[in-house]
Short mmCIF file of C-alpha atoms (C1' of nucleotides) in Angstrom, two decimals:
data_model
loop_
_atom_site.label_atom_id
_atom_site.label_comp_id
_atom_site.label_asym_id
_atom_site.label_seq_id
_atom_site.Cartn_x
_atom_site.Cartn_y
_atom_site.Cartn_z
CA UNK A 1 108.81 18.72 21.53
CA UNK A 2 109.06 16.25 18.94
CA UNK A 3 107.43 16.42 15.67
CA UNK A 4 104.22 14.28 15.51
CA UNK A 5 102.86 14.53 18.99
CA UNK A 6 99.07 15.32 19.35
CA UNK A 7 97.99 18.94 19.19
CA UNK A 8 95.42 20.37 21.43
CA UNK A 9 92.52 23.14 21.58
CA UNK A 10 91.28 23.68 25.11
CA UNK A 11 88.53 26.86 25.57
CA UNK A 12 89.02 29.42 28.21
CA UNK A 13 86.64 31.41 29.86
CA UNK A 14 86.67 34.94 28.28
CA UNK A 15 88.44 36.75 31.22
CA UNK A 16 91.36 33.85 31.20
CA UNK A 17 94.94 34.70 30.50
CA UNK A 18 97.74 32.25 30.86
CA UNK A 19 100.75 34.03 31.69
CA UNK A 20 98.47 36.07 34.08
CA UNK A 21 96.82 33.40 36.12
CA UNK A 22 99.46 30.36 35.96
CA UNK A 23 101.98 32.19 37.62
CA UNK A 24 99.67 33.39 40.28
CA UNK A 25 100.66 30.99 42.81
CA UNK A 26 103.97 29.57 43.74
CA UNK A 27 103.61 26.06 42.70
CA UNK A 28 103.78 27.41 39.49
CA UNK A 29 107.63 26.99 39.58
CA UNK A 30 107.82 23.69 41.17
CA UNK A 31 108.71 20.77 39.48
CA UNK A 32 107.94 19.19 37.13
CA UNK A 33 106.26 22.34 35.50
CA UNK A 34 107.87 24.64 34.26
CA UNK A 35 107.00 28.52 33.07
CA UNK A 36 109.40 29.76 30.36
CA UNK A 37 109.07 33.49 30.42
CA UNK A 38 111.01 33.82 27.11
CA UNK A 39 108.16 31.53 25.50
CA UNK A 40 105.79 32.48 27.42
CA UNK A 41 104.32 29.33 28.01
CA UNK A 42 103.91 26.80 30.58
CA UNK A 43 105.70 23.11 29.90
CA UNK A 44 105.01 20.05 32.12
CA UNK A 45 104.75 16.25 32.77
CA UNK A 46 101.14 14.70 32.74
CA UNK A 47 101.52 11.09 33.76
CA UNK A 48 99.00 9.61 31.65
CA UNK A 49 97.41 6.23 30.97
CA UNK A 50 99.69 5.10 28.10
CA UNK A 51 102.93 7.01 29.89
CA UNK A 52 104.18 10.13 30.68
CA UNK A 53 103.99 12.91 27.92
CA UNK A 54 105.61 16.14 28.17
CA UNK A 55 103.17 18.88 26.99
CA UNK A 56 103.77 23.07 26.32
CA UNK A 57 100.71 24.73 26.96
CA UNK A 58 100.39 28.59 25.30
CA UNK A 59 97.82 31.09 24.76
CA UNK A 60 97.80 32.89 20.69
CA UNK A 61 96.99 36.50 20.62
CA UNK A 62 93.09 36.72 18.75
CA UNK A 63 94.48 37.06 15.16
CA UNK A 64 92.01 40.07 14.58
CA UNK A 65 89.55 42.27 16.22
CA UNK A 66 90.36 44.40 19.30
CA UNK A 67 92.63 43.43 21.89
CA UNK A 68 90.59 43.36 25.39
CA UNK A 69 91.46 46.81 26.73
CA UNK A 70 93.40 45.46 30.52
CA UNK A 71 94.17 42.38 29.37
CA UNK A 72 95.30 42.19 26.04
CA UNK A 73 95.03 40.38 22.77
CA UNK A 74 95.34 37.02 24.45
CA UNK A 75 92.32 37.12 27.09
CA UNK A 76 89.67 34.26 25.87
CA UNK A 77 91.42 32.78 23.57
CA UNK A 78 91.72 28.91 23.31
CA UNK A 79 94.73 27.54 25.00
CA UNK A 80 97.12 25.27 22.78
CA UNK A 81 98.88 22.08 24.05
CA UNK A 82 101.48 20.24 22.04
CA UNK A 83 102.06 16.99 23.43
CA UNK A 84 105.15 15.24 23.36
CA UNK A 85 103.30 11.78 21.62
CA UNK A 86 99.97 11.15 20.14
CA UNK A 87 97.67 10.73 22.81
CA UNK A 88 94.89 8.41 22.87
CA UNK A 89 90.91 9.87 22.58
CA UNK A 90 90.88 8.48 26.36
CA UNK A 91 94.47 10.41 26.96
CA UNK A 92 93.08 13.26 25.72
CA UNK A 93 90.01 13.45 27.65
CA UNK A 94 92.34 12.95 30.78
CA UNK A 95 94.60 15.66 29.64
CA UNK A 96 92.20 18.00 29.10
CA UNK A 97 90.94 17.56 32.88
CA UNK A 98 94.68 17.73 34.13
CA UNK A 99 95.26 21.04 32.55
CA UNK A 100 91.47 22.24 33.63
CA UNK A 101 92.30 21.56 36.94
CA UNK A 102 95.92 22.70 37.11
CA UNK A 103 94.44 26.67 35.64
CA UNK A 104 91.16 26.48 37.77
CA UNK A 105 89.49 27.13 33.99
CA UNK A 106 86.57 25.57 35.89
CA UNK A 107 86.33 29.13 37.60
CA UNK A 108 83.44 30.63 35.30
CA UNK A 109 83.94 34.27 34.60
CA UNK A 110 80.94 35.00 37.00
CA UNK A 111 82.87 33.29 40.05
CA UNK A 112 85.72 35.39 39.63
CA UNK A 113 83.15 38.52 39.01
CA UNK A 114 81.47 37.52 42.01
CA UNK A 115 85.59 37.96 44.25
CA UNK A 116 85.86 41.22 42.31
CA UNK A 117 82.64 42.38 43.89
CA UNK A 118 83.79 41.68 47.49
CA UNK A 119 87.64 42.90 47.10
CA UNK A 120 87.60 45.05 43.39
CA UNK A 121 91.19 45.90 43.95
CA UNK A 122 91.93 42.89 41.73
CA UNK A 123 88.99 43.73 38.55
CA UNK A 124 91.27 46.22 36.62
CA UNK A 125 93.92 43.83 36.59
CA UNK A 126 91.63 40.69 36.38
CA UNK A 127 93.36 38.00 39.08
CA UNK A 128 91.27 35.58 40.80
CA UNK A 129 92.79 32.32 39.97
CA UNK A 130 95.38 30.58 41.36
CA UNK A 131 97.36 28.16 40.04
CA UNK A 132 97.57 24.53 41.46
CA UNK A 133 98.83 21.31 40.53
CA UNK A 134 97.08 18.80 38.17
CA UNK A 135 96.21 16.50 41.21
CA UNK A 136 94.74 17.00 44.62
CA UNK A 137 97.61 14.40 45.90
CA UNK A 138 100.34 16.09 44.38
CA UNK A 139 98.70 19.39 45.84
CA UNK A 140 98.84 18.11 48.94
CA UNK A 141 102.61 16.74 48.77
CA UNK A 142 103.64 19.83 47.64
CA UNK A 143 102.35 21.61 50.99
CA UNK A 144 103.85 19.40 53.07
CA UNK A 145 106.95 19.59 51.36
CA UNK A 146 105.88 23.17 52.14
CA UNK A 147 106.21 22.90 55.47
CA UNK A 148 109.16 24.08 58.17
CA UNK A 149 111.36 24.70 55.29
CA UNK A 150 112.71 27.86 52.84
CA UNK A 151 111.70 28.03 49.53
CA UNK A 152 115.03 26.63 47.77
CA UNK A 153 114.21 23.43 49.82
CA UNK A 154 110.74 23.05 48.83
CA UNK A 155 111.96 23.98 45.07
CA UNK A 156 114.82 21.22 45.36
CA UNK A 157 112.33 18.60 47.21
CA UNK A 158 109.85 18.34 44.54
CA UNK A 159 112.59 17.99 42.05
CA UNK A 160 114.07 15.21 43.66
CA UNK A 161 110.86 13.66 44.08
CA UNK A 162 110.20 13.81 39.89
CA UNK A 163 113.68 12.35 39.18
CA UNK A 164 114.11 9.85 41.63
CA UNK A 165 110.29 8.15 41.72
CA UNK A 166 108.74 9.67 38.98
CA UNK A 167 108.33 8.75 35.58
CA UNK A 168 110.24 10.38 32.94
CA UNK A 169 110.42 13.63 35.13
CA UNK A 170 106.66 13.58 36.14
CA UNK A 171 105.17 13.82 39.98
CA UNK A 172 105.18 10.21 40.93
CA UNK A 173 102.18 8.55 41.67
CA UNK A 174 100.34 7.63 45.42
CA UNK A 175 101.17 3.98 44.29
CA UNK A 176 105.00 4.69 44.01
CA UNK A 177 105.56 6.57 47.18
CA UNK A 178 103.54 4.41 48.65
CA UNK A 179 105.93 1.53 48.32
CA UNK A 180 108.98 3.67 48.60
CA UNK A 181 111.43 3.15 51.42
CA UNK A 182 111.73 5.75 53.32
CA UNK A 183 115.33 5.69 53.35
CA UNK A 184 114.90 6.37 49.79
CA UNK A 185 112.37 9.50 50.63
CA UNK A 186 114.67 10.67 53.12
CA UNK A 187 118.15 9.71 51.33
CA UNK A 188 117.55 10.53 47.55
CA UNK A 189 114.69 13.00 47.70
CA UNK A 190 115.73 14.63 50.85
CA UNK A 191 112.69 15.24 52.16
CA UNK A 192 113.91 14.65 55.78
CA UNK A 193 111.59 14.05 58.74
CA UNK A 194 108.85 14.06 56.22
CA UNK A 195 109.69 10.64 54.68
CA UNK A 196 106.95 8.63 56.75
CA UNK A 197 104.04 10.75 56.16
CA UNK A 198 104.89 11.60 52.83
CA UNK A 199 104.44 7.15 52.39
CA UNK A 200 101.48 7.38 54.94
CA UNK A 201 99.87 10.06 53.01
CA UNK A 202 100.29 8.30 49.89
CA UNK A 203 98.82 5.15 51.28
CA UNK A 204 95.90 6.99 52.32
CA UNK A 205 95.39 7.87 48.77
CA UNK A 206 96.22 4.44 47.34
CA UNK A 207 93.52 3.04 49.39
CA UNK A 208 90.87 6.05 48.54
CA UNK A 209 90.13 7.49 51.83
CA UNK A 210 90.99 10.35 50.36
CA UNK A 211 88.06 11.92 48.53
CA UNK A 212 87.93 14.85 46.62
CA UNK A 213 84.59 14.52 45.65
CA UNK A 214 83.67 14.68 49.63
CA UNK A 215 86.34 17.36 49.71
CA UNK A 216 85.26 19.83 47.75
CA UNK A 217 81.35 18.76 47.70
CA UNK A 218 79.66 22.44 48.92
CA UNK A 219 77.35 20.28 51.02
CA UNK A 220 79.95 19.63 53.18
CA UNK A 221 81.10 22.87 55.55
CA UNK A 222 84.39 24.03 55.05
CA UNK A 223 85.07 23.51 59.01
CA UNK A 224 84.17 19.74 58.43
CA UNK A 225 86.57 19.57 55.79
CA UNK A 226 89.42 21.74 58.02
CA UNK A 227 88.44 19.17 60.91
CA UNK A 228 89.50 16.38 57.95
CA UNK A 229 92.67 17.80 56.54
CA UNK A 230 94.17 18.47 60.11
CA UNK A 231 93.91 14.48 60.45
CA UNK A 232 96.17 13.49 57.37
CA UNK A 233 99.92 12.91 58.17
CA UNK A 234 101.85 16.09 57.98
CA UNK A 235 99.19 18.39 57.73
CA UNK A 236 98.68 21.10 60.48
CA UNK A 237 96.65 23.76 60.64
CA UNK A 238 98.66 26.00 58.26
CA UNK A 239 98.84 23.13 55.95
CA UNK A 240 95.52 22.47 56.29
CA UNK A 241 94.01 25.80 55.58
CA UNK A 242 96.42 25.77 51.82
CA UNK A 243 94.92 23.05 50.84
CA UNK A 244 91.43 24.73 51.31
CA UNK A 245 92.18 27.07 48.62
CA UNK A 246 93.93 24.24 46.66
CA UNK A 247 90.35 22.80 46.93
CA UNK A 248 88.57 26.07 45.99
CA UNK A 249 87.66 26.90 49.95
CA UNK A 250 88.82 30.56 50.03
CA UNK A 251 87.94 31.40 53.74
CA UNK A 252 90.61 30.24 55.78
CA UNK A 253 94.46 31.94 55.77
CA UNK A 254 96.93 29.65 55.93
CA UNK A 255 99.05 31.64 58.48
CA UNK A 256 102.86 31.24 58.49
CA UNK A 257 105.96 33.45 58.56
CA UNK A 258 105.00 35.05 55.95
CA UNK A 259 101.66 36.49 57.27
CA UNK A 260 103.72 37.56 60.36
CA UNK A 261 106.18 40.05 58.28
CA UNK A 262 103.20 40.84 56.10
CA UNK A 263 101.03 41.87 59.01
CA UNK A 264 103.69 44.08 60.12
CA UNK A 265 105.69 45.16 57.19
CA UNK A 266 102.68 46.46 54.65
CA UNK A 267 99.53 46.45 57.38
CA UNK A 268 101.19 47.89 60.04
CA UNK A 269 99.89 45.66 62.54
CA UNK A 270 101.95 45.39 66.64
CA UNK A 271 102.13 42.57 69.26
CA UNK A 272 103.71 39.35 69.37
CA UNK A 273 103.89 37.41 65.99
CA UNK A 274 100.46 35.53 67.81
CA UNK A 275 98.75 38.79 68.43
CA UNK A 276 100.15 39.64 64.45
CA UNK A 277 98.82 36.68 63.34
CA UNK A 278 95.37 36.79 64.97
CA UNK A 279 94.91 40.43 63.47
CA UNK A 280 95.60 39.34 60.06
CA UNK A 281 93.01 37.15 60.17
CA UNK A 282 90.70 39.84 61.67
CA UNK A 283 91.71 42.02 58.74
CA UNK A 284 91.01 39.85 55.86
CA UNK A 285 87.66 38.19 57.88
CA UNK A 286 85.83 41.30 55.86
CA UNK A 287 86.04 39.21 52.49
CA UNK A 288 84.16 36.43 53.85
CA UNK A 289 84.54 33.05 51.37
CA UNK A 290 87.04 35.26 49.28
CA UNK A 291 89.32 36.07 52.31
CA UNK A 292 91.91 33.91 51.25
CA UNK A 293 92.28 35.50 47.37
CA UNK A 294 92.64 38.86 48.73
CA UNK A 295 95.10 38.52 51.18
CA UNK A 296 97.28 36.22 48.45
CA UNK A 297 96.62 38.33 45.66
CA UNK A 298 98.31 41.83 48.12
CA UNK A 299 101.36 39.34 49.31
CA UNK A 300 101.94 38.28 45.79
CA UNK A 301 101.60 41.90 44.60
CA UNK A 302 104.47 42.69 47.09
CA UNK A 303 106.75 39.79 45.92
CA UNK A 304 106.21 41.52 42.36
CA UNK A 305 107.07 44.99 43.62
CA UNK A 306 110.67 43.16 44.58
CA UNK A 307 110.95 40.73 41.63
CA UNK A 308 109.34 42.38 38.65
CA UNK A 309 106.06 40.61 37.17
CA UNK A 310 105.65 36.87 37.62
CA UNK A 311 105.36 36.14 34.49
CA UNK A 312 109.10 37.36 33.62
CA UNK A 313 110.66 35.44 36.75
CA UNK A 314 113.36 33.10 35.78
CA UNK A 315 112.42 29.96 37.23
CA UNK A 316 116.19 29.04 38.35
CA UNK A 317 116.90 32.72 39.83
CA UNK A 318 113.52 34.80 40.88
CA UNK A 319 111.37 31.76 41.46
CA UNK A 320 114.22 29.89 43.16
CA UNK A 321 113.94 32.16 45.87
CA UNK A 322 110.75 34.58 45.80
CA UNK A 323 109.87 34.61 49.28
CA UNK A 324 109.70 38.34 50.51
CA UNK A 325 113.18 37.06 53.03
CA UNK A 326 114.91 35.84 50.30
CA UNK A 327 114.03 39.24 48.11
CA UNK A 328 115.79 41.47 50.78
CA UNK A 329 112.56 42.88 52.40
"C1'" DG B 1 94.09 24.55 75.85
"C1'" DG B 2 98.37 26.20 75.85
"C1'" DT B 3 103.46 25.54 75.74
"C1'" DA B 4 107.88 23.34 74.97
"C1'" DG B 5 110.76 20.34 72.71
"C1'" DA B 6 112.56 17.75 68.76
"C1'" DC B 7 112.25 16.69 64.43
"C1'" DC B 8 115.51 17.62 59.46
"C1'" DT B 9 118.01 20.31 55.65
"C1'" DG B 10 121.10 24.28 53.69
"C1'" DG B 11 122.64 28.05 54.18
"C1'" DA B 12 125.25 31.84 56.99
"C1'" DC B 13 128.39 32.93 59.35
"C1'" DG B 14 133.12 32.56 62.40
"C1'" DC B 15 137.00 30.53 63.69
"C1'" DG C 1 137.06 22.89 55.92
"C1'" DC C 2 134.06 22.33 60.21
"C1'" DG C 3 131.16 23.53 64.02
"C1'" DT C 4 127.66 26.23 65.05
"C1'" DC C 5 123.32 28.52 65.06
"C1'" DC C 6 119.16 29.64 62.88
"C1'" DA C 7 114.39 29.23 59.76
"C1'" DG C 8 110.60 26.93 58.98
"C1'" DG C 9 105.20 24.06 60.92
"C1'" DT C 10 103.55 19.58 62.71
"C1'" DC C 11 103.46 16.34 65.99
"C1'" DT C 12 103.91 14.60 70.67
"C1'" DA C 13 104.49 15.20 75.84
"C1'" DC C 14 103.78 17.59 79.24
"C1'" DC C 15 101.27 20.48 82.63
#
DNA sequence: GGTAGACCTGGACGC
DNA sequence: GCGTCCAGGTCTACC
């Protein structure tokens, strides 16, 4: 990171731990994000008003005082953000907003505590936040690129999208994908049959037909939001349920082949794939509006038992192949 | 409402 | 090196 760039401090909730809360969902392994285990820092490229900026986000240890009994010296310490160039005040405000979204800093210790009351298994380790993208558009594109393909394919598509269509390696804006040719997406980004769907999706964003505020508004029911999401190109029941959790609605489970594997191998469920899926759904229904988090952290714990703590995963090794089938289960 | 088959890619496998 | 098969979720046509 060159000298002379802006440096920001971002305050976090008292229970926030960067290494644990960033390395909590697969998207921390997808371009342009890059977790560096050796630095215990998250690097990414954000496309701001004045152009893309490379950022390095870390969390220092508390200089004095007692470490948190379970989560160590970093817990609750403000994040340090180092930028590759100087930012205007407006850009600093945008950067804070994007980092807050990625790391779910708007989920307070109280809301995480609510999850722990329903499922106390995660209280000790403190898990509760799930990493996501800086924008809803990126979250939805990443979800579509994770459908009907194995994880290394998703990793590759996101790298190509950033390299081919992104400015200086940032994730491409909706405007850029909206005016791309299908042949570019297919031929150079290797997204296959998803080409047309990604362009249509980007055009909906450009036309303002996808309103994140409406999707997040608690006055609108989960069922209403889920129904709307399924109308989006490339988004079926699995993708819609995944986008729900990315919006902070955790009652639905994105059921896929990993769910079936988990149901059989870990929960000991039997029957056909469809039956196992239904039984997995019933199993987690007891966690109500927190069902997804209970389900996901079980899956994540399984991956970590195979490959070690997620904060130690080298992105281009474990991180590129971390689904259960690739971990040799 | 349920089901079958096409969509597309990269990797594994057999020859 | 080539051909074939497979995994993966969405979408459409059809019953």
